[in-house]
PDB file of N, CA and C in Angstrom:
ATOM      1  N   MET A  25       0.847  -1.178   0.000  1.00 49.00           N
ATOM      2  CA  MET A  25       0.000   0.000   0.000  1.00 49.00           C
ATOM      3  C   MET A  25       0.889   1.237   0.000  1.00 49.00           C
ATOM      4  N   SER A  26       0.615   2.195  -0.879  1.00 69.00           N
ATOM      5  CA  SER A  26       1.429   3.397  -0.956  1.00 69.00           C
ATOM      6  C   SER A  26       1.093   4.341   0.203  1.00 69.00           C
ATOM      7  N   GLU A  27       2.013   5.222   0.478  1.00 88.00           N
ATOM      8  CA  GLU A  27       1.860   6.131   1.605  1.00 88.00           C
ATOM      9  C   GLU A  27       0.893   7.259   1.298  1.00 88.00           C
ATOM     10  N   ILE A  28       0.358   7.825   2.346  1.00 91.00           N
ATOM     11  CA  ILE A  28      -0.512   8.992   2.229  1.00 91.00           C
ATOM     12  C   ILE A  28       0.382  10.217   2.094  1.00 91.00           C
ATOM     13  N   VAL A  29       0.032  11.119   1.177  1.00 93.00           N
ATOM     14  CA  VAL A  29       0.852  12.296   0.917  1.00 93.00           C
ATOM     15  C   VAL A  29       0.060  13.567   1.227  1.00 93.00           C
ATOM     16  N   THR A  30       0.779  14.657   1.442  1.00 94.00           N
ATOM     17  CA  THR A  30       0.148  15.945   1.702  1.00 94.00           C
ATOM     18  C   THR A  30      -0.710  16.353   0.512  1.00 94.00           C
ATOM     19  N   GLY A  31      -1.936  16.787   0.800  1.00 94.00           N
ATOM     20  CA  GLY A  31      -2.875  17.188  -0.240  1.00 94.00           C
ATOM     21  C   GLY A  31      -3.849  16.097  -0.612  1.00 94.00           C
ATOM     22  N   GLN A  32      -3.578  14.876  -0.203  1.00 95.00           N
ATOM     23  CA  GLN A  32      -4.457  13.759  -0.563  1.00 95.00           C
ATOM     24  C   GLN A  32      -5.773  13.850   0.203  1.00 95.00           C
ATOM     25  N   VAL A  33      -6.860  13.526  -0.475  1.00 95.00           N
ATOM     26  CA  VAL A  33      -8.178  13.485   0.146  1.00 95.00           C
ATOM     27  C   VAL A  33      -8.368  12.091   0.725  1.00 95.00           C
ATOM     28  N   VAL A  34      -8.788  12.039   1.998  1.00 95.00           N
ATOM     29  CA  VAL A  34      -8.999  10.767   2.681  1.00 95.00           C
ATOM     30  C   VAL A  34     -10.385  10.765   3.317  1.00 95.00           C
ATOM     31  N   CYS A  35     -10.877   9.560   3.582  1.00 94.00           N
ATOM     32  CA  CYS A  35     -12.150   9.379   4.261  1.00 94.00           C
ATOM     33  C   CYS A  35     -11.871   8.693   5.591  1.00 94.00           C
ATOM     34  N   VAL A  36     -12.472   9.212   6.658  1.00 95.00           N
ATOM     35  CA  VAL A  36     -12.263   8.641   7.984  1.00 95.00           C
ATOM     36  C   VAL A  36     -13.095   7.375   8.118  1.00 95.00           C
ATOM     37  N   ARG A  37     -12.455   6.290   8.541  1.00 94.00           N
ATOM     38  CA  ARG A  37     -13.123   4.995   8.701  1.00 94.00           C
ATOM     39  C   ARG A  37     -13.516   4.710  10.139  1.00 94.00           C
ATOM     40  N   LYS A  38     -12.833   5.330  11.102  1.00 92.00           N
ATOM     41  CA  LYS A  38     -13.099   5.066  12.518  1.00 92.00           C
ATOM     42  C   LYS A  38     -13.108   6.375  13.288  1.00 92.00           C
ATOM     43  N   GLY A  39     -13.959   6.433  14.311  1.00 90.00           N
ATOM     44  CA  GLY A  39     -14.010   7.601  15.180  1.00 90.00           C
ATOM     45  C   GLY A  39     -15.216   8.476  14.915  1.00 90.00           C
ATOM     46  N   ARG A  40     -15.217   9.648  15.530  1.00 90.00           N
ATOM     47  CA  ARG A  40     -16.354  10.571  15.417  1.00 90.00           C
ATOM     48  C   ARG A  40     -16.581  11.075  14.005  1.00 90.00           C
ATOM     49  N   GLY A  41     -15.511  11.210  13.256  1.00 88.00           N
ATOM     50  CA  GLY A  41     -15.611  11.738  11.900  1.00 88.00           C
ATOM     51  C   GLY A  41     -15.860  10.679  10.846  1.00 88.00           C
ATOM     52  N   LYS A  42     -16.283   9.500  11.245  1.00 91.00           N
ATOM     53  CA  LYS A  42     -16.485   8.387  10.310  1.00 91.00           C
ATOM     54  C   LYS A  42     -17.371   8.804   9.134  1.00 91.00           C
ATOM     55  N   GLY A  43     -16.852   8.532   7.925  1.00 91.00           N
ATOM     56  CA  GLY A  43     -17.600   8.846   6.710  1.00 91.00           C
ATOM     57  C   GLY A  43     -17.366  10.243   6.177  1.00 91.00           C
ATOM     58  N   ARG A  44     -16.559  11.043   6.858  1.00 93.00           N
ATOM     59  CA  ARG A  44     -16.299  12.410   6.414  1.00 93.00           C
ATOM     60  C   ARG A  44     -14.971  12.474   5.662  1.00 93.00           C
ATOM     61  N   PHE A  45     -14.907  13.412   4.736  1.00 95.00           N
ATOM     62  CA  PHE A  45     -13.707  13.601   3.924  1.00 95.00           C
ATOM     63  C   PHE A  45     -12.870  14.752   4.457  1.00 95.00           C
ATOM     64  N   TYR A  46     -11.572  14.548   4.437  1.00 96.00           N
ATOM     65  CA  TYR A  46     -10.605  15.550   4.891  1.00 96.00           C
ATOM     66  C   TYR A  46      -9.444  15.572   3.913  1.00 96.00           C
ATOM     67  N   ALA A  47      -8.668  16.653   3.965  1.00 96.00           N
ATOM     68  CA  ALA A  47      -7.424  16.743   3.208  1.00 96.00           C
ATOM     69  C   ALA A  47      -6.264  16.577   4.183  1.00 96.00           C
ATOM     70  N   VAL A  48      -5.266  15.856   3.769  1.00 96.00           N
ATOM     71  CA  VAL A  48      -4.067  15.672   4.586  1.00 96.00           C
ATOM     72  C   VAL A  48      -3.191  16.903   4.409  1.00 96.00           C
ATOM     73  N   THR A  49      -2.864  17.564   5.523  1.00 95.00           N
ATOM     74  CA  THR A  49      -2.035  18.768   5.454  1.00 95.00           C
ATOM     75  C   THR A  49      -0.611  18.518   5.918  1.00 95.00           C
ATOM     76  N   GLY A  50      -0.342  17.308   6.405  1.00 94.00           N
ATOM     77  CA  GLY A  50       1.013  16.973   6.836  1.00 94.00           C
ATOM     78  C   GLY A  50       1.027  15.705   7.653  1.00 94.00           C
ATOM     79  N   MET A  51       2.223  15.343   8.124  1.00 94.00           N
ATOM     80  CA  MET A  51       2.411  14.168   8.975  1.00 94.00           C
ATOM     81  C   MET A  51       3.216  14.616  10.190  1.00 94.00           C
ATOM     82  N   GLU A  52       2.849  14.066  11.361  1.00 94.00           N
ATOM     83  CA  GLU A  52       3.564  14.403  12.579  1.00 94.00           C
ATOM     84  C   GLU A  52       3.481  13.238  13.552  1.00 94.00           C
ATOM     85  N   LYS A  53       4.620  12.734  13.986  1.00 93.00           N
ATOM     86  CA  LYS A  53       4.699  11.633  14.954  1.00 93.00           C
ATOM     87  C   LYS A  53       3.872  10.420  14.520  1.00 93.00           C
ATOM     88  N   GLY A  54       3.909  10.105  13.242  1.00 92.00           N
ATOM     89  CA  GLY A  54       3.198   8.938  12.729  1.00 92.00           C
ATOM     90  C   GLY A  54       1.712   9.154  12.506  1.00 92.00           C
ATOM     91  N   LEU A  55       1.218  10.373  12.717  1.00 95.00           N
ATOM     92  CA  LEU A  55      -0.198  10.682  12.516  1.00 95.00           C
ATOM     93  C   LEU A  55      -0.370  11.567  11.290  1.00 95.00           C
ATOM     94  N   CYS A  56      -1.492  11.396  10.602  1.00 96.00           N
ATOM     95  CA  CYS A  56      -1.848  12.289   9.498  1.00 96.00           C
ATOM     96  C   CYS A  56      -2.558  13.492  10.085  1.00 96.00           C
ATOM     97  N   LEU A  57      -2.187  14.686   9.661  1.00 96.00           N
ATOM     98  CA  LEU A  57      -2.857  15.911  10.097  1.00 96.00           C
ATOM     99  C   LEU A  57      -3.944  16.220   9.080  1.00 96.00           C
ATOM    100  N   LEU A  58      -5.204  16.254   9.548  1.00 96.00           N
ATOM    101  CA  LEU A  58      -6.358  16.399   8.666  1.00 96.00           C
ATOM    102  C   LEU A  58      -7.083  17.711   8.892  1.00 96.00           C
ATOM    103  N   CYS A  59      -7.541  18.317   7.794  1.00 96.00           N
ATOM    104  CA  CYS A  59      -8.335  19.545   7.841  1.00 96.00           C
ATOM    105  C   CYS A  59      -9.451  19.446   6.815  1.00 96.00           C
ATOM    106  N   ASN A  60     -10.568  20.150   7.106  1.00 94.00           N
ATOM    107  CA  ASN A  60     -11.638  20.240   6.115  1.00 94.00           C
ATOM    108  C   ASN A  60     -12.111  21.678   5.925  1.00 94.00           C
ATOM    109  N   GLY A  61     -11.533  22.615   6.669  1.00 92.00           N
ATOM    110  CA  GLY A  61     -11.882  24.015   6.516  1.00 92.00           C
ATOM    111  C   GLY A  61     -13.117  24.431   7.297  1.00 92.00           C
ATOM    112  N   GLU A  62     -13.836  23.485   7.863  1.00 92.00           N
ATOM    113  CA  GLU A  62     -15.043  23.805   8.629  1.00 92.00           C
ATOM    114  C   GLU A  62     -14.766  23.600  10.115  1.00 92.00           C
ATOM    115  N   ASP A  63     -15.092  22.418  10.623  1.00 92.00           N
ATOM    116  CA  ASP A  63     -14.851  22.130  12.036  1.00 92.00           C
ATOM    117  C   ASP A  63     -13.369  21.859  12.310  1.00 92.00           C
ATOM    118  N   ARG A  64     -12.599  21.570  11.288  1.00 93.00           N
ATOM    119  CA  ARG A  64     -11.153  21.396  11.402  1.00 93.00           C
ATOM    120  C   ARG A  64     -10.462  22.361  10.445  1.00 93.00           C
ATOM    121  N   PRO A  65     -10.226  23.616  10.904  1.00 95.00           N
ATOM    122  CA  PRO A  65      -9.568  24.600  10.036  1.00 95.00           C
ATOM    123  C   PRO A  65      -8.076  24.295   9.876  1.00 95.00           C
ATOM    124  N   LEU A  66      -7.469  24.947   8.927  1.00 94.00           N
ATOM    125  CA  LEU A  66      -6.041  24.755   8.666  1.00 94.00           C
ATOM    126  C   LEU A  66      -5.191  25.145   9.877  1.00 94.00           C
ATOM    127  N   SER A  67      -5.691  26.037  10.706  1.00 95.00           N
ATOM    128  CA  SER A  67      -4.943  26.472  11.880  1.00 95.00           C
ATOM    129  C   SER A  67      -4.991  25.462  13.032  1.00 95.00           C
ATOM    130  N   HIS A  68      -5.907  24.489  12.945  1.00 96.00           N
ATOM    131  CA  HIS A  68      -6.060  23.502  14.024  1.00 96.00           C
ATOM    132  C   HIS A  68      -6.366  22.117  13.445  1.00 96.00           C
ATOM    133  N   PRO A  69      -5.376  21.473  12.793  1.00 95.00           N
ATOM    134  CA  PRO A  69      -5.624  20.161  12.180  1.00 95.00           C
ATOM    135  C   PRO A  69      -5.796  19.059  13.217  1.00 95.00           C
ATOM    136  N   LYS A  70      -6.475  18.004  12.813  1.00 95.00           N
ATOM    137  CA  LYS A  70      -6.692  16.839  13.678  1.00 95.00           C
ATOM    138  C   LYS A  70      -5.666  15.775  13.328  1.00 95.00           C
ATOM    139  N   GLY A  71      -5.039  15.212  14.333  1.00 95.00           N
ATOM    140  CA  GLY A  71      -4.114  14.104  14.132  1.00 95.00           C
ATOM    141  C   GLY A  71      -4.887  12.796  14.113  1.00 95.00           C
ATOM    142  N   LYS A  72      -4.674  11.975  13.103  1.00 96.00           N
ATOM    143  CA  LYS A  72      -5.419  10.724  12.966  1.00 96.00           C
ATOM    144  C   LYS A  72      -4.478   9.615  12.518  1.00 96.00           C
ATOM    145  N   ASN A  73      -4.665   8.440  13.096  1.00 95.00           N
ATOM    146  CA  ASN A  73      -3.885   7.266  12.739  1.00 95.00           C
ATOM    147  C   ASN A  73      -4.162   6.912  11.274  1.00 95.00           C
ATOM    148  N   PRO A  74      -3.121   6.747  10.446  1.00 95.00           N
ATOM    149  CA  PRO A  74      -3.330   6.421   9.035  1.00 95.00           C
ATOM    150  C   PRO A  74      -4.106   5.116   8.814  1.00 95.00           C
ATOM    151  N   LEU A  75      -4.052   4.193   9.786  1.00 94.00           N
ATOM    152  CA  LEU A  75      -4.796   2.942   9.648  1.00 94.00           C
ATOM    153  C   LEU A  75      -6.302   3.161   9.730  1.00 94.00           C
ATOM    154  N   HIS A  76      -6.724   4.300  10.270  1.00 95.00           N
ATOM    155  CA  HIS A  76      -8.139   4.608  10.413  1.00 95.00           C
ATOM    156  C   HIS A  76      -8.670   5.451   9.254  1.00 95.00           C
ATOM    157  N   LEU A  77      -7.880   5.562   8.193  1.00 95.00           N
ATOM    158  CA  LEU A  77      -8.252   6.361   7.025  1.00 95.00           C
ATOM    159  C   LEU A  77      -8.333   5.497   5.782  1.00 95.00           C
ATOM    160  N   ARG A  78      -9.196   5.911   4.859  1.00 95.00           N
ATOM    161  CA  ARG A  78      -9.246   5.275   3.541  1.00 95.00           C
ATOM    162  C   ARG A  78      -8.849   6.335   2.522  1.00 95.00           C
ATOM    163  N   LYS A  79      -7.808   6.035   1.769  1.00 94.00           N
ATOM    164  CA  LYS A  79      -7.315   6.973   0.777  1.00 94.00           C
ATOM    165  C   LYS A  79      -8.255   7.033  -0.422  1.00 94.00           C
ATOM    166  N   THR A  80      -8.279   8.194  -1.062  1.00 92.00           N
ATOM    167  CA  THR A  80      -8.933   8.328  -2.358  1.00 92.00           C
ATOM    168  C   THR A  80      -7.830   8.511  -3.390  1.00 92.00           C
ATOM    169  N   ARG A  81      -8.192   8.537  -4.630  1.00 92.00           N
ATOM    170  CA  ARG A  81      -7.204   8.740  -5.696  1.00 92.00           C
ATOM    171  C   ARG A  81      -6.943  10.220  -5.955  1.00 92.00           C
ATOM    172  N   VAL A  82      -7.630  11.084  -5.220  1.00 92.00           N
ATOM    173  CA  VAL A  82      -7.544  12.529  -5.459  1.00 92.00           C
ATOM    174  C   VAL A  82      -6.494  13.162  -4.559  1.00 92.00           C
ATOM    175  N   CYS A  83      -5.674  13.999  -5.156  1.00 93.00           N
ATOM    176  CA  CYS A  83      -4.676  14.766  -4.424  1.00 93.00           C
ATOM    177  C   CYS A  83      -4.888  16.237  -4.800  1.00 93.00           C
ATOM    178  N   LEU A  84      -5.173  17.070  -3.813  1.00 92.00           N
ATOM    179  CA  LEU A  84      -5.453  18.485  -4.066  1.00 92.00           C
ATOM    180  C   LEU A  84      -4.167  19.257  -4.318  1.00 92.00           C
ATOM    181  N   ALA A  85      -4.269  20.267  -5.165  1.00 91.00           N
ATOM    182  CA  ALA A  85      -3.134  21.136  -5.445  1.00 91.00           C
ATOM    183  C   ALA A  85      -2.834  21.987  -4.213  1.00 91.00           C
ATOM    184  N   ALA A  86      -1.604  22.434  -4.100  1.00 89.00           N
ATOM    185  CA  ALA A  86      -1.194  23.251  -2.956  1.00 89.00           C
ATOM    186  C   ALA A  86      -2.024  24.527  -2.863  1.00 89.00           C
ATOM    187  N   SER A  87      -2.504  25.029  -3.994  1.00 88.00           N
ATOM    188  CA  SER A  87      -3.319  26.251  -3.993  1.00 88.00           C
ATOM    189  C   SER A  87      -4.659  26.048  -3.278  1.00 88.00           C
ATOM    190  N   CYS A  88      -5.137  24.815  -3.216  1.00 86.00           N
ATOM    191  CA  CYS A  88      -6.398  24.515  -2.516  1.00 86.00           C
ATOM    192  C   CYS A  88      -6.214  24.447  -1.013  1.00 86.00           C
ATOM    193  N   LEU A  89      -4.975  24.388  -0.554  1.00 90.00           N
ATOM    194  CA  LEU A  89      -4.689  24.239   0.865  1.00 90.00           C
ATOM    195  C   LEU A  89      -4.245  25.542   1.519  1.00 90.00           C
ATOM    196  N   LYS A  90      -4.481  26.681   0.845  1.00 93.00           N
ATOM    197  CA  LYS A  90      -4.026  27.957   1.381  1.00 93.00           C
ATOM    198  C   LYS A  90      -5.009  28.579   2.366  1.00 93.00           C
ATOM    199  N   THR A  91      -6.312  28.486   2.084  1.00 94.00           N
ATOM    200  CA  THR A  91      -7.311  29.069   2.982  1.00 94.00           C
ATOM    201  C   THR A  91      -8.400  28.036   3.276  1.00 94.00           C
ATOM    202  N   ASP A  92      -9.118  28.275   4.368  1.00 94.00           N
ATOM    203  CA  ASP A  92     -10.206  27.373   4.743  1.00 94.00           C
ATOM    204  C   ASP A  92     -11.318  27.367   3.696  1.00 94.00           C
ATOM    205  N   LYS A  93     -11.610  28.524   3.123  1.00 94.00           N
ATOM    206  CA  LYS A  93     -12.668  28.619   2.101  1.00 94.00           C
ATOM    207  C   LYS A  93     -12.317  27.790   0.868  1.00 94.00           C
ATOM    208  N   GLN A  94     -11.070  27.866   0.423  1.00 93.00           N
ATOM    209  CA  GLN A  94     -10.638  27.092  -0.738  1.00 93.00           C
ATOM    210  C   GLN A  94     -10.707  25.601  -0.441  1.00 93.00           C
ATOM    211  N   LEU A  95     -10.331  25.218   0.756  1.00 94.00           N
ATOM    212  CA  LEU A  95     -10.365  23.815   1.152  1.00 94.00           C
ATOM    213  C   LEU A  95     -11.804  23.310   1.214  1.00 94.00           C
ATOM    214  N   GLN A  96     -12.702  24.106   1.781  1.00 93.00           N
ATOM    215  CA  GLN A  96     -14.118  23.732   1.830  1.00 93.00           C
ATOM    216  C   GLN A  96     -14.672  23.518   0.429  1.00 93.00           C
ATOM    217  N   ALA A  97     -14.353  24.425  -0.479  1.00 91.00           N
ATOM    218  CA  ALA A  97     -14.848  24.320  -1.852  1.00 91.00           C
ATOM    219  C   ALA A  97     -14.321  23.066  -2.537  1.00 91.00           C
ATOM    220  N   ALA A  98     -13.051  22.734  -2.299  1.00 91.00           N
ATOM    221  CA  ALA A  98     -12.455  21.555  -2.926  1.00 91.00           C
ATOM    222  C   ALA A  98     -13.058  20.262  -2.386  1.00 91.00           C
ATOM    223  N   LEU A  99     -13.391  20.240  -1.094  1.00 91.00           N
ATOM    224  CA  LEU A  99     -13.940  19.025  -0.477  1.00 91.00           C
ATOM    225  C   LEU A  99     -15.450  18.917  -0.608  1.00 91.00           C
ATOM    226  N   GLN A 100     -16.115  19.978  -1.047  1.00 89.00           N
ATOM    227  CA  GLN A 100     -17.571  19.968  -1.168  1.00 89.00           C
ATOM    228  C   GLN A 100     -18.048  18.882  -2.131  1.00 89.00           C
ATOM    229  N   VAL A 101     -17.308  18.609  -3.163  1.00 86.00           N
ATOM    230  CA  VAL A 101     -17.659  17.564  -4.131  1.00 86.00           C
ATOM    231  C   VAL A 101     -17.785  16.219  -3.441  1.00 86.00           C
ATOM    232  N   PHE A 102     -16.899  15.944  -2.494  1.00 83.00           N
ATOM    233  CA  PHE A 102     -16.910  14.662  -1.805  1.00 83.00           C
ATOM    234  C   PHE A 102     -18.034  14.561  -0.789  1.00 83.00           C
ATOM    235  N   SER A 103     -18.312  15.639  -0.084  1.00 72.00           N
ATOM    236  CA  SER A 103     -19.338  15.588   0.956  1.00 72.00           C
ATOM    237  C   SER A 103     -20.742  15.486   0.360  1.00 72.00           C
ATOM    238  N   CYS A 104     -20.909  15.848  -0.887  1.00 65.00           N
ATOM    239  CA  CYS A 104     -22.222  15.766  -1.534  1.00 65.00           C
ATOM    240  C   CYS A 104     -22.550  14.363  -2.014  1.00 65.00           C
ATOM    241  N   ARG A 105     -21.525  13.522  -2.177  1.00 58.00           N
ATOM    242  CA  ARG A 105     -21.760  12.165  -2.667  1.00 58.00           C
ATOM    243  C   ARG A 105     -22.314  11.294  -1.554  1.00 58.00           C
ATOM    244  N   LYS A 106     -23.370  10.599  -1.845  1.00 48.00           N
ATOM    245  CA  LYS A 106     -23.966   9.656  -0.887  1.00 48.00           C
ATOM    246  C   LYS A 106     -24.111   8.307  -1.573  1.00 48.00           C
ATOM    247  N   ASN A 107     -24.240   7.268  -0.783  1.00 48.00           N
ATOM    248  CA  ASN A 107     -24.355   5.915  -1.321  1.00 48.00           C
ATOM    249  C   ASN A 107     -25.771   5.539  -1.704  1.00 48.00           C
ATOM    250  N   GLY A 108     -26.693   6.403  -1.531  1.00 47.00           N
ATOM    251  CA  GLY A 108     -28.066   6.067  -1.872  1.00 47.00           C
ATOM    252  C   GLY A 108     -29.010   6.549  -0.800  1.00 47.00           C
ATOM    253  N   SER A 109     -28.986   5.906   0.359  1.00 43.00           N
ATOM    254  CA  SER A 109     -29.879   6.344   1.422  1.00 43.00           C
ATOM    255  C   SER A 109     -29.227   7.477   2.202  1.00 43.00           C
ATOM    256  N   GLU A 110     -30.042   8.326   2.775  1.00 47.00           N
ATOM    257  CA  GLU A 110     -29.557   9.517   3.475  1.00 47.00           C
ATOM    258  C   GLU A 110     -28.745   9.170   4.717  1.00 47.00           C
ATOM    259  N   GLY A 111     -29.010   8.057   5.363  1.00 45.00           N
ATOM    260  CA  GLY A 111     -28.324   7.715   6.596  1.00 45.00           C
ATOM    261  C   GLY A 111     -26.934   7.135   6.415  1.00 45.00           C
ATOM    262  N   GLU A 112     -26.604   6.665   5.232  1.00 46.00           N
ATOM    263  CA  GLU A 112     -25.295   6.045   5.009  1.00 46.00           C
ATOM    264  C   GLU A 112     -24.232   7.108   4.800  1.00 46.00           C
ATOM    265  N   PRO A 113     -23.009   6.863   5.277  1.00 49.00           N
ATOM    266  CA  PRO A 113     -21.932   7.817   5.046  1.00 49.00           C
ATOM    267  C   PRO A 113     -21.531   7.828   3.581  1.00 49.00           C
ATOM    268  N   ALA A 114     -20.884   8.918   3.174  1.00 55.00           N
ATOM    269  CA  ALA A 114     -20.453   9.064   1.785  1.00 55.00           C
ATOM    270  C   ALA A 114     -19.356   8.075   1.445  1.00 55.00           C
ATOM    271  N   CYS A 115     -18.629   7.622   2.436  1.00 58.00           N
ATOM    272  CA  CYS A 115     -17.545   6.676   2.182  1.00 58.00           C
ATOM    273  C   CYS A 115     -17.800   5.412   2.998  1.00 58.00           C
ATOM    274  N   PRO A 116     -18.077   4.326   2.372  1.00 54.00           N
ATOM    275  CA  PRO A 116     -18.336   3.099   3.115  1.00 54.00           C
ATOM    276  C   PRO A 116     -17.058   2.597   3.786  1.00 54.00           C
ATOM    277  N   ASN A 117     -17.209   1.896   4.867  1.00 51.00           N
ATOM    278  CA  ASN A 117     -16.075   1.363   5.618  1.00 51.00           C
ATOM    279  C   ASN A 117     -15.608   0.080   4.955  1.00 51.00           C
ATOM    280  N   ARG A 118     -14.617   0.209   4.097  1.00 50.00           N
ATOM    281  CA  ARG A 118     -14.080  -0.960   3.381  1.00 50.00           C
ATOM    282  C   ARG A 118     -12.802  -1.414   4.052  1.00 50.00           C
ATOM    283  N   THR A 119     -12.564  -2.696   4.027  1.00 43.00           N
ATOM    284  CA  THR A 119     -11.326  -3.207   4.608  1.00 43.00           C
ATOM    285  C   THR A 119     -10.376  -3.646   3.536  1.00 43.00           C
TER     286      THR A 119
END
């Protein structure tokens, strides 16, 4: 499995943010630093174990990671996708 890189869009598989999409803004002490521009702004990223994340094939440009508004706009495409029913998360928990 390839490593997670800065700018990559990931989906949280475990924890309170399960099913939500975030952008990786860096790595620190073996944790991925995640932001979404809303409840997790660029000024206060969340540290998350990489094993609890599911990578996507999308990697955001550095220009999308400059402000919270730009980050929100870039991630809005992912948060709008649903699996069908309203109660299911946008990203299913795959192993």
